[in-house]
Amino acid sequence: MDFIASFIKLKHYCEKEGYKGWDPYDGLNSQVFQALPGLKHSALCRLVMIQAFKRLPLNLRRLAMVPKQYNAKGVGLFLQGYCNIYEAVQASPALASQFGSLDTLEGHIGSLAALLLKLRSAGNYHGSCWGYNFDWQSRREFLFPKYTPTVVATKFCATALLSAYKINGDERLLQAVLSTAEFVKHDLHRTPQGSGFLFSYSPLSGHDTVVNASLLGSELLSIAYKYTGDEACRLAASDSVRACCELQRPDGSWPYGCQPFQHWVDSFHTGYDLEALQAYSDNTGDDSCRSSIDKGLDFYTSRFFLAGGMPRYYHNRTFPIDIHCPAQLMVTLSLLHRFQHWQDLATQVMDWTIAHMQDKKGYFYYQLKKFGSSRISYMRWSNAFMFYAMSFYLKEVYAKGQH
């Protein structure tokens, strides 16, 4: 497959859309639904609305008056992508003819970073944090109102801003990144687990024992420790990492979470776990989680990808094939400093994804299923995440001399 041509098509599509779009979970943004108080105050009706818009292969958003909007995590993914492209062009100037000059790329980086600062969640939080632009409900257990900050969104935004800071030296970006540690320490609650604890997904109750969320919180604390030497950040990150490593199963896998309905094992959240552990180790110098990383990577690469590059969602079944599954591989291998070793697998998966999940207009599909696949263009979930993934692939293959 012509990777460069594919990436350029995606880049042009996203730029033309202005980085705004729909999301699999934005059903409650329907102006029609919000105008019906009898429905919007019902947990069951909200859940039905979210799941219907997420699962239906037909896009009803125009009919239901769901606006295209910025999503903070999506903007963060685009920002990180442009930072990676900048590094690639810097290392291999010939790429500028396709992706733009360093000055042009720095302009994109500056404008996206400024936008991301504006998209921070408002409220009495102790540090910078970000949430999603839609109400989000999990089952009938809890509701996160739009812009409720989550540690997952915050992590992706913060690491992108840190990459931008390393390029343009804007101290405001670094200060925003470092302040996320205060959000993690003081706004997230802690659930005792094993010999440590797990950070919650958000400041609200619900999703309190999700492994990847706790590890991403640890990653933010490890970044603060690297730049400030704050021992409280290192100790809290260490306690969370230890608890999560203890939750790793003998085969190297992690459950999504500790609740009975969270015991599944999936591809891209495993990738999140691995990259967060590696970042913690890199930032603190603590290598105690090395065996967990090695076991986890062996499980990840052997159980989630089939011959020919087809990705799997779960370790024990393939469908639905979600765009996050192939995309996260590029990120995980790069951030774990293992890309060169696994480059053949990465290339097979990238080629398969372009061939089977990219539309002729340039955008990528959300999911492929045995029946009723969704080919709707979702800006955060599909396009921003593939932009992010392809930028890591570009940096590794085309800028490090591996092509």
Coordinates of C-alpha atoms in Angstrom, one line a residue:
M1 CA 0.0 0.0 0.0
D2 CA 1.1 3.6 -0.6
F3 CA 1.3 4.7 3.0
I4 CA 2.3 8.3 2.2
A5 CA -0.6 8.8 -0.2
S6 CA -3.0 7.3 2.4
F7 CA -1.7 9.6 5.1
I8 CA -1.9 12.7 3.0
K9 CA -5.5 11.9 2.1
L10 CA -6.4 11.6 5.7
K11 CA -4.5 14.7 6.6
H12 CA -6.3 16.7 3.9
Y13 CA -9.7 15.4 4.9
C14 CA -9.2 16.3 8.6
E15 CA -7.8 19.8 7.8
K16 CA -10.8 20.4 5.4
E17 CA -13.2 19.5 8.3
G18 CA -11.3 21.8 10.6
Y19 CA -10.8 18.9 13.1
K20 CA -14.5 19.0 14.1
G21 CA -16.7 16.0 13.7
W22 CA -19.1 13.5 15.2
D23 CA -18.3 10.8 17.8
P24 CA -19.6 7.3 18.4
Y25 CA -20.9 8.4 21.8
D26 CA -22.4 11.8 21.0
G27 CA -26.0 10.7 20.7
L28 CA -27.0 12.8 23.7
N29 CA -25.9 16.0 21.8
S30 CA -29.0 15.6 19.6
Q31 CA -30.9 18.9 19.8
V32 CA -34.1 16.9 19.2
F33 CA -33.4 14.6 22.2
Q34 CA -32.4 17.5 24.5
A35 CA -35.7 19.3 23.6
L36 CA -37.7 16.3 25.1
P37 CA -37.3 16.6 28.9
G38 CA -39.2 13.4 29.5
L39 CA -36.5 11.5 27.7
K40 CA -33.3 13.3 28.6
H41 CA -33.9 12.8 32.4
S42 CA -34.4 9.1 32.0
A43 CA -31.3 6.9 32.4
L44 CA -32.8 4.2 30.3
C45 CA -33.7 6.6 27.5
R46 CA -30.2 8.1 27.6
L47 CA -28.6 4.7 27.4
V48 CA -30.8 3.7 24.5
M49 CA -29.9 6.9 22.6
I50 CA -26.2 6.5 23.1
Q51 CA -26.1 2.8 22.1
A52 CA -28.4 3.3 19.1
F53 CA -26.2 6.0 17.6
K54 CA -23.1 4.1 18.4
R55 CA -24.2 0.8 17.0
L56 CA -26.4 1.7 14.0
P57 CA -24.5 1.5 10.7
L58 CA -26.7 4.4 9.4
N59 CA -25.8 7.9 10.5
L60 CA -28.8 9.6 11.9
R61 CA -26.9 12.6 13.3
R62 CA -28.0 15.2 10.7
L63 CA -31.6 14.2 11.2
A64 CA -31.3 14.3 15.0
M65 CA -29.4 17.6 14.8
V66 CA -26.2 16.5 16.3
P67 CA -23.6 19.2 15.6
K68 CA -20.0 18.6 14.6
Q69 CA -17.8 19.8 17.4
Y70 CA -14.3 19.8 18.7
N71 CA -13.4 17.0 21.0
A72 CA -10.4 17.8 23.3
K73 CA -8.9 14.4 23.1
G74 CA -9.2 14.5 19.4
V75 CA -7.5 17.8 19.2
G76 CA -4.7 16.4 21.4
L77 CA -4.3 13.5 19.1
F78 CA -4.0 15.8 16.1
L79 CA -1.5 18.0 18.0
Q80 CA 0.7 15.0 18.8
G81 CA 0.4 13.9 15.2
Y82 CA 1.7 17.2 13.9
C83 CA 4.5 17.1 16.5
N84 CA 5.5 13.7 15.2
I85 CA 5.3 14.9 11.6
Y86 CA 7.5 17.8 12.5
E87 CA 10.1 15.4 13.9
A88 CA 9.9 13.3 10.8
V89 CA 10.4 16.2 8.5
Q90 CA 13.2 17.5 10.7
A91 CA 15.0 14.2 10.4
S92 CA 14.2 13.6 6.7
P93 CA 13.7 17.0 5.0
A94 CA 12.5 15.3 1.8
L95 CA 9.2 14.7 3.5
A96 CA 8.5 18.4 3.5
S97 CA 7.3 18.2 -0.1
Q98 CA 4.4 16.1 1.1
F99 CA 3.8 17.3 4.6
G100 CA 4.8 20.9 4.6
S101 CA 7.8 22.9 5.8
L102 CA 8.9 23.0 9.5
D103 CA 7.5 26.6 9.7
T104 CA 4.1 25.4 8.3
L105 CA 4.0 22.5 10.7
E106 CA 5.0 24.7 13.6
G107 CA 2.0 26.9 12.7
H108 CA -0.3 23.9 13.0
I109 CA 1.3 23.0 16.3
G110 CA 0.9 26.4 17.7
S111 CA -2.8 26.8 16.7
L112 CA -3.8 23.4 18.0
A113 CA -2.0 23.9 21.3
A114 CA -3.7 27.2 21.8
L115 CA -7.1 25.5 21.0
L116 CA -6.4 22.7 23.4
L117 CA -5.7 25.2 26.2
K118 CA -9.1 26.8 25.5
L119 CA -10.8 23.4 25.7
R120 CA -9.7 22.7 29.3
S121 CA -12.6 21.7 31.6
A122 CA -13.9 24.6 33.7
G123 CA -14.5 24.1 37.4
N124 CA -12.8 24.0 40.7
Y125 CA -10.1 21.5 39.7
H126 CA -6.6 21.7 41.1
G127 CA -4.9 21.5 37.7
S128 CA -5.4 21.4 34.0
C129 CA -7.8 18.7 32.8
W130 CA -9.9 17.8 29.9
G131 CA -13.1 15.9 29.1
Y132 CA -15.4 15.0 26.3
N133 CA -17.9 17.3 24.5
F134 CA -20.9 15.0 25.2
D135 CA -22.7 13.5 28.1
W136 CA -21.5 10.0 28.6
Q137 CA -23.4 7.2 30.5
S138 CA -22.1 3.7 31.3
R139 CA -24.9 1.2 31.5
R140 CA -27.4 2.7 34.0
E141 CA -24.8 3.2 36.7
F142 CA -23.5 6.7 36.3
L143 CA -23.6 9.7 34.0
F144 CA -20.7 12.0 33.3
P145 CA -22.0 15.3 32.0
K146 CA -20.2 16.8 29.0
Y147 CA -16.8 18.3 29.8
T148 CA -16.4 16.3 33.0
P149 CA -12.6 15.8 33.0
T150 CA -11.3 12.3 32.7
V151 CA -7.8 11.1 33.3
V152 CA -7.7 9.4 29.9
A153 CA -8.6 12.6 27.9
T154 CA -6.2 14.6 30.2
K155 CA -3.3 12.2 29.5
F156 CA -3.6 12.5 25.7
C157 CA -3.9 16.2 25.9
A158 CA -1.0 16.7 28.3
T159 CA 1.5 14.5 26.4
A160 CA 0.6 16.3 23.2
L161 CA 1.2 19.7 24.8
L162 CA 4.5 18.4 26.2
S163 CA 5.6 17.4 22.7
A164 CA 4.5 20.9 21.4
Y165 CA 6.5 22.6 24.2
K166 CA 9.7 20.6 23.2
I167 CA 9.2 22.1 19.7
N168 CA 8.2 25.7 20.3
G169 CA 9.4 26.3 23.9
D170 CA 6.1 27.9 25.0
E171 CA 6.3 27.8 28.8
R172 CA 2.5 28.0 29.1
L173 CA 2.3 24.6 27.6
L174 CA 4.7 23.1 30.1
Q175 CA 2.9 24.7 33.0
A176 CA -0.4 23.3 31.8
V177 CA 1.2 19.8 31.5
L178 CA 2.8 19.9 35.0
S179 CA -0.5 21.1 36.6
T180 CA -2.2 17.9 35.5
A181 CA -0.4 16.2 38.3
E182 CA -2.3 18.3 40.8
F183 CA -5.5 17.2 39.1
V184 CA -4.5 13.5 39.5
K185 CA -3.3 13.9 43.1
H186 CA -6.2 15.9 44.4
D187 CA -9.2 15.5 42.2
L188 CA -9.1 11.8 41.4
H189 CA -10.1 9.4 44.2
R190 CA -8.2 6.3 45.1
T191 CA -9.5 2.7 45.6
P192 CA -7.2 0.4 47.6
Q193 CA -6.0 -2.5 45.5
G194 CA -3.5 -5.1 46.5
S195 CA -0.4 -3.4 47.9
G196 CA -1.3 0.0 46.3
F197 CA -4.4 1.7 44.9
L198 CA -6.1 2.6 41.6
F199 CA -6.8 6.1 40.5
S200 CA -10.4 6.8 39.4
Y201 CA -11.4 7.6 35.8
S202 CA -12.8 11.0 36.8
P203 CA -13.5 13.1 39.9
L204 CA -17.1 11.7 39.8
S205 CA -18.1 8.3 41.2
G206 CA -18.1 5.5 38.7
H207 CA -15.4 3.8 36.7
D208 CA -13.2 3.8 39.8
T209 CA -11.2 0.6 39.1
V210 CA -10.2 0.8 35.5
V211 CA -6.6 -0.4 35.0
N212 CA -5.6 1.8 32.0
A213 CA -7.1 4.9 33.6
S214 CA -5.0 4.4 36.8
L215 CA -1.8 3.8 34.8
L216 CA -2.4 6.9 32.6
G217 CA -2.7 8.9 35.9
S218 CA 0.6 7.4 36.9
E219 CA 2.1 8.5 33.7
L220 CA 1.1 12.1 34.3
L221 CA 2.6 12.0 37.8
S222 CA 5.8 10.5 36.4
I223 CA 6.1 13.4 33.9
A224 CA 5.7 15.9 36.7
Y225 CA 8.4 14.1 38.7
K226 CA 10.8 14.2 35.8
Y227 CA 10.5 18.0 35.5
T228 CA 10.0 19.0 39.1
G229 CA 11.5 16.2 41.3
D230 CA 8.3 16.2 43.3
E231 CA 8.6 13.0 45.4
A232 CA 4.9 12.9 46.2
C233 CA 4.3 12.4 42.5
R234 CA 6.7 9.6 42.2
L235 CA 5.4 7.8 45.3
A236 CA 1.8 8.0 44.2
A237 CA 2.6 6.9 40.7
S238 CA 4.6 3.9 42.1
D239 CA 1.7 2.8 44.3
S240 CA -0.7 2.8 41.3
V241 CA 1.8 1.0 39.1
R242 CA 2.4 -1.6 41.7
A243 CA -1.3 -2.3 42.1
C244 CA -1.8 -2.5 38.3
C245 CA 1.1 -4.9 37.9
E246 CA -0.3 -7.1 40.6
L247 CA -3.6 -7.3 38.5
Q248 CA -1.7 -8.6 35.5
R249 CA -2.7 -12.2 34.8
P250 CA -0.1 -15.1 34.5
D251 CA -0.4 -15.0 30.7
G252 CA 0.6 -11.3 30.6
S253 CA -2.9 -9.9 30.0
W254 CA -4.8 -7.3 32.0
P255 CA -8.6 -7.1 32.6
Y256 CA -10.1 -3.8 31.6
G257 CA -11.2 -3.2 35.2
C258 CA -11.9 -4.9 38.5
Q259 CA -15.7 -4.9 38.5
P260 CA -17.4 -8.2 37.5
F261 CA -18.6 -6.7 34.2
Q262 CA -15.1 -5.3 33.4
H263 CA -13.1 -8.6 33.1
W264 CA -12.7 -8.6 29.4
V265 CA -9.3 -8.3 27.7
D266 CA -9.0 -6.1 24.6
S267 CA -6.4 -4.9 22.3
F268 CA -6.0 -1.1 22.5
H269 CA -6.5 -0.8 26.3
T270 CA -3.7 -3.4 26.6
G271 CA -1.6 -1.0 24.5
Y272 CA -2.5 1.9 26.8
D273 CA -1.4 -0.2 29.8
L274 CA 2.0 -0.9 28.2
E275 CA 2.8 2.6 27.0
A276 CA 1.9 4.0 30.4
L277 CA 4.2 1.6 32.2
Q278 CA 7.0 2.3 29.8
A279 CA 6.5 6.1 30.3
Y280 CA 6.5 5.7 34.1
S281 CA 9.8 3.7 33.9
D282 CA 11.4 6.2 31.5
N283 CA 10.4 9.2 33.6
T284 CA 11.3 7.9 37.0
G285 CA 14.1 5.4 36.3
D286 CA 12.1 2.7 38.2
D287 CA 12.5 -0.5 36.2
S288 CA 10.6 -2.7 38.6
C289 CA 7.7 -3.1 36.1
R290 CA 10.0 -4.4 33.3
S291 CA 8.8 -8.0 33.6
S292 CA 5.2 -6.8 33.4
I293 CA 6.0 -4.8 30.2
D294 CA 7.8 -7.8 28.6
K295 CA 5.0 -10.3 29.4
G296 CA 2.4 -7.8 28.4
L297 CA 4.0 -7.1 25.1
D298 CA 4.4 -10.8 24.3
F299 CA 0.7 -11.3 25.0
Y300 CA -0.2 -8.2 23.0
T301 CA 1.7 -9.0 19.8
S302 CA 0.8 -12.7 19.8
R303 CA -2.9 -12.6 20.6
F304 CA -4.3 -9.5 18.9
F305 CA -3.0 -9.7 15.4
L306 CA -3.6 -12.5 12.8
A307 CA -1.6 -13.6 9.7
G308 CA -1.8 -11.0 7.0
G309 CA -2.2 -8.1 9.4
M310 CA -5.8 -8.4 10.5
P311 CA -6.3 -7.0 14.0
R312 CA -8.5 -8.5 16.7
Y313 CA -10.6 -6.6 19.3
Y314 CA -10.5 -9.2 22.0
H315 CA -7.9 -11.9 22.8
N316 CA -10.4 -14.7 22.1
R317 CA -12.5 -13.3 19.2
T318 CA -11.9 -11.0 16.3
F319 CA -15.0 -8.9 15.7
P320 CA -15.8 -6.1 15.9
I321 CA -12.6 -4.9 14.4
D322 CA -12.3 -1.4 15.8
I323 CA -10.0 1.2 14.2
H324 CA -8.3 1.7 17.6
C325 CA -6.9 -1.9 17.4
P326 CA -4.6 -1.5 14.5
A327 CA -3.8 2.1 15.3
Q328 CA -2.6 1.5 18.8
L329 CA 0.0 -1.0 17.6
M330 CA 2.0 1.7 15.9
V331 CA 1.9 3.9 19.1
T332 CA 2.7 1.1 21.5
L333 CA 5.7 -0.2 19.5
S334 CA 7.1 3.2 19.1
L335 CA 6.7 4.3 22.7
L336 CA 8.1 1.0 24.0
H337 CA 11.2 1.5 21.8
R338 CA 10.4 -1.8 20.1
F339 CA 9.2 -0.6 16.6
Q340 CA 12.3 -1.8 14.7
H341 CA 12.0 -5.3 16.1
W342 CA 8.3 -5.5 15.2
Q343 CA 8.4 -3.5 12.0
D344 CA 7.2 -6.3 9.8
L345 CA 4.1 -6.8 11.9
A346 CA 3.4 -3.1 12.0
T347 CA 3.7 -2.8 8.2
Q348 CA 1.4 -5.8 7.7
V349 CA -1.2 -4.3 10.0
M350 CA -0.9 -0.8 8.5
D351 CA -1.3 -2.2 5.0
W352 CA -4.4 -4.2 6.0
T353 CA -6.0 -1.2 7.7
I354 CA -5.5 1.1 4.7
A355 CA -6.9 -1.6 2.4
H356 CA -9.9 -2.5 4.5
M357 CA -10.8 0.5 6.7
Q358 CA -10.0 3.7 4.7
D359 CA -12.7 5.3 2.6
K360 CA -11.9 6.8 -0.8
K361 CA -12.5 10.2 0.7
G362 CA -9.6 9.7 3.1
Y363 CA -11.3 9.1 6.4
F364 CA -11.2 5.8 8.3
Y365 CA -14.1 3.6 9.3
Y366 CA -15.1 3.2 13.0
Q367 CA -15.6 -0.6 13.1
L368 CA -15.9 -3.6 10.8
K369 CA -18.4 -6.3 11.9
K370 CA -19.5 -9.6 10.4
F371 CA -22.8 -7.9 9.7
G372 CA -23.7 -4.2 9.5
S373 CA -20.3 -2.6 9.6
S374 CA -20.1 1.1 10.5
R375 CA -18.5 3.3 7.9
I376 CA -19.4 6.6 9.5
S377 CA -16.6 9.1 9.8
Y378 CA -15.9 9.9 13.4
M379 CA -13.3 12.6 14.0
R380 CA -12.0 11.7 17.5
W381 CA -12.4 8.0 17.5
S382 CA -11.4 7.1 13.9
N383 CA -9.6 9.9 12.1
A384 CA -7.7 11.6 14.9
F385 CA -6.6 8.3 16.3
M386 CA -5.4 7.1 12.8
F387 CA -3.7 10.4 12.2
Y388 CA -1.9 9.9 15.5
A389 CA -1.0 6.3 14.7
M390 CA 0.2 7.1 11.2
S391 CA 2.4 9.9 12.5
F392 CA 4.2 7.4 14.7
Y393 CA 4.6 5.0 11.7
L394 CA 5.9 7.9 9.6
K395 CA 8.4 8.9 12.2
E396 CA 9.7 5.3 12.8
V397 CA 9.8 4.1 9.2
Y398 CA 10.4 7.2 7.0
A399 CA 12.5 9.3 9.4
K400 CA 14.6 6.7 11.1
G401 CA 15.9 5.1 7.9
Q402 CA 13.9 1.9 8.2
H403 CA 12.0 2.4 4.9

